[in-house]
CSV table of C-alpha atoms in Angstrom, one decimal:
chain,number,residue,atom,x,y,z
H,64,THR,CA,-2.6,32.2,-22.5
H,65,GLN,CA,-4.1,29.5,-20.2
H,66,ALA,CA,-2.0,26.9,-18.6
H,67,ALA,CA,-2.5,23.4,-19.9
H,68,PRO,CA,-4.6,21.3,-17.6
H,69,PRO,CA,-2.4,19.0,-15.5
H,70,VAL,CA,-1.9,15.6,-17.0
H,71,PRO,CA,-3.3,13.0,-14.6
H,72,GLU,CA,-0.7,10.7,-13.3
H,73,PRO,CA,-1.0,7.2,-14.6
H,74,PRO,CA,-2.3,4.8,-11.9
H,75,LYS,CA,0.6,3.3,-10.0
H,76,GLN,CA,1.3,-0.3,-10.8
H,77,LYS,CA,0.7,-2.2,-7.6
H,78,ALA,CA,3.4,-4.5,-6.3
H,79,PRO,CA,2.5,-8.1,-6.4
H,80,ILE,CA,1.0,-9.8,-3.3
H,81,PRO,CA,3.8,-11.6,-1.5
H,82,GLU,CA,3.9,-15.2,-2.6
H,83,GLU,CA,3.0,-16.7,0.8
H,84,TYR,CA,-0.4,-14.8,0.7
H,85,VAL,CA,-1.3,-15.3,-2.9
H,86,PHE,CA,-3.5,-18.3,-1.9
H,87,LEU,CA,-5.7,-15.9,0.1
H,88,GLN,CA,-6.4,-13.7,-2.9
H,89,THR,CA,-6.9,-16.8,-5.2
H,90,VAL,CA,-9.6,-18.3,-2.9
H,91,PHE,CA,-11.4,-15.0,-2.2
H,92,GLU,CA,-11.4,-14.0,-5.9
H,93,GLU,CA,-12.5,-17.5,-7.0
H,94,LEU,CA,-15.4,-17.4,-4.6
H,95,LYS,CA,-16.4,-13.9,-5.6
H,96,LYS,CA,-16.3,-14.8,-9.3
H,97,HIS,CA,-18.6,-17.8,-8.6
H,98,CYS,CA,-21.0,-15.7,-6.6
H,99,ILE,CA,-21.2,-13.0,-9.2
H,100,ALA,CA,-21.9,-15.7,-11.8
H,101,ALA,CA,-24.7,-17.2,-9.7
H,102,ALA,CA,-26.2,-13.8,-8.6
H,103,ALA,CA,-29.4,-13.2,-10.5
H,104,ASN,CA,-30.5,-9.9,-8.9
H,105,PRO,CA,-28.8,-6.6,-9.4
H,106,GLN,CA,-28.7,-5.9,-5.6
H,107,THR,CA,-26.6,-8.9,-5.0
H,108,LYS,CA,-24.3,-8.0,-7.8
H,109,ARG,CA,-23.9,-4.5,-6.3
H,110,LYS,CA,-23.1,-6.0,-2.9
H,111,LEU,CA,-20.4,-8.2,-4.6
H,112,GLU,CA,-19.0,-5.1,-6.4
H,113,ASP,CA,-18.5,-3.6,-2.9
H,114,VAL,CA,-16.9,-6.8,-1.8
H,115,SER,CA,-14.3,-6.3,-4.7
H,116,LYS,CA,-13.4,-2.9,-3.3
H,117,ARG,CA,-13.0,-4.2,0.2
H,118,LEU,CA,-10.9,-7.2,-0.9
H,119,GLU,CA,-8.6,-4.7,-2.8
H,120,VAL,CA,-8.0,-3.0,0.6
H,121,LEU,CA,-7.1,-6.4,2.1
H,122,TYR,CA,-4.7,-7.1,-0.9
H,123,ASP,CA,-3.1,-3.7,-0.4
H,124,LEU,CA,-2.5,-4.5,3.3
H,125,LEU,CA,-1.0,-7.9,2.3
H,126,ARG,CA,1.3,-6.1,-0.2
H,127,GLU,CA,2.5,-3.7,2.5
H,128,HIS,CA,2.9,-6.4,5.2
H,129,ARG,CA,0.5,-4.5,7.5
H,130,LEU,CA,-1.4,-7.4,9.0
H,131,SER,CA,-0.5,-9.2,12.3
H,132,GLN,CA,0.5,-12.8,12.3
H,133,ASN,CA,-2.7,-13.4,14.3
H,134,THR,CA,-4.9,-11.9,11.5
H,135,LEU,CA,-2.9,-13.7,8.8
H,136,GLY,CA,-3.4,-17.0,10.6
H,137,SER,CA,-7.1,-16.4,10.9
H,138,LEU,CA,-7.4,-15.5,7.2
H,139,GLY,CA,-5.7,-18.7,6.4
H,140,GLN,CA,-8.2,-20.6,8.5
H,141,LEU,CA,-11.0,-18.7,6.9
H,142,VAL,CA,-9.8,-19.7,3.4
H,143,GLN,CA,-9.6,-23.3,4.5
H,144,LEU,CA,-13.3,-23.1,5.7
H,145,ILE,CA,-14.3,-21.5,2.4
H,146,GLN,CA,-12.5,-24.3,0.4
H,147,ALA,CA,-14.4,-26.9,2.6
H,148,GLY,CA,-17.7,-25.1,1.9
H,149,ASP,CA,-18.1,-24.5,5.6
H,150,TYR,CA,-19.5,-21.0,5.5
H,151,ALA,CA,-21.3,-21.2,8.9
H,152,ASN,CA,-18.0,-21.8,10.7
H,153,GLY,CA,-16.4,-19.2,8.4
H,154,ILE,CA,-19.0,-16.6,9.6
H,155,GLY,CA,-18.2,-17.8,13.2
H,156,LEU,CA,-14.5,-17.2,12.7
H,157,HIS,CA,-15.3,-13.8,11.1
H,158,THR,CA,-17.2,-12.9,14.2
H,159,GLN,CA,-14.3,-13.9,16.4
H,160,MET,CA,-11.9,-11.9,14.3
H,161,VAL,CA,-13.9,-8.6,14.4
H,162,SER,CA,-14.4,-8.9,18.1
H,163,GLY,CA,-10.7,-9.6,18.7
H,164,PRO,CA,-7.7,-7.3,19.4
H,165,ASP,CA,-6.9,-6.7,15.7
H,166,PHE,CA,-10.3,-5.1,14.8
H,167,ALA,CA,-8.8,-1.7,13.9
H,168,GLN,CA,-6.5,-3.2,11.3
H,169,ILE,CA,-9.2,-5.4,9.7
H,170,ALA,CA,-12.3,-3.2,9.9
H,171,SER,CA,-11.7,-1.9,6.4
H,172,PHE,CA,-12.1,-5.3,4.6
H,173,MET,CA,-13.9,-7.7,7.0
H,174,PRO,CA,-17.4,-6.5,6.1
H,175,GLY,CA,-16.7,-7.4,2.5
H,176,ILE,CA,-15.6,-10.9,3.6
H,177,LYS,CA,-18.8,-11.3,5.6
H,178,VAL,CA,-20.9,-10.3,2.6
H,179,LEU,CA,-18.9,-12.8,0.5
H,180,LEU,CA,-19.5,-15.6,2.9
H,181,GLN,CA,-23.2,-14.8,3.3
H,182,SER,CA,-23.7,-14.5,-0.5
H,183,ALA,CA,-21.9,-17.9,-1.1
H,184,MET,CA,-24.2,-19.5,1.5
H,185,GLN,CA,-27.4,-17.9,0.1
H,186,LEU,CA,-26.4,-18.7,-3.5
H,187,GLN,CA,-25.2,-22.2,-2.6
H,188,VAL,CA,-21.9,-21.6,-4.3
H,189,TYR,CA,-19.0,-24.0,-3.5
H,190,LEU,CA,-15.5,-24.1,-4.7
H,191,ARG,CA,-14.5,-27.5,-6.0
């Protein structure tokens, strides 16, 4: 007799993002949704799918409280720039962040944020 194949574990339910960081997720997700809606070509849509994966990494780090106060402050500023539609300064802040001391902890998700900012700028998508 053969052993029954192992039953795959159901995916773990993720903990909610701490309340004080929910606004980060809200703004990034809203911008991504608008970009996907405005993206006409498949290549841009694929890039935005990758953005989703990278943002999920950010959300996991937020859930686990694994980002420095410095990074959290910068992400807060970045979200304010996105809300103001100031993507050029958002990309400037992104550049400062990735060349700063916290690079190792943010390297997994920052490329996704850069693509999101560039896409929003190209597609002329603004949150209102």
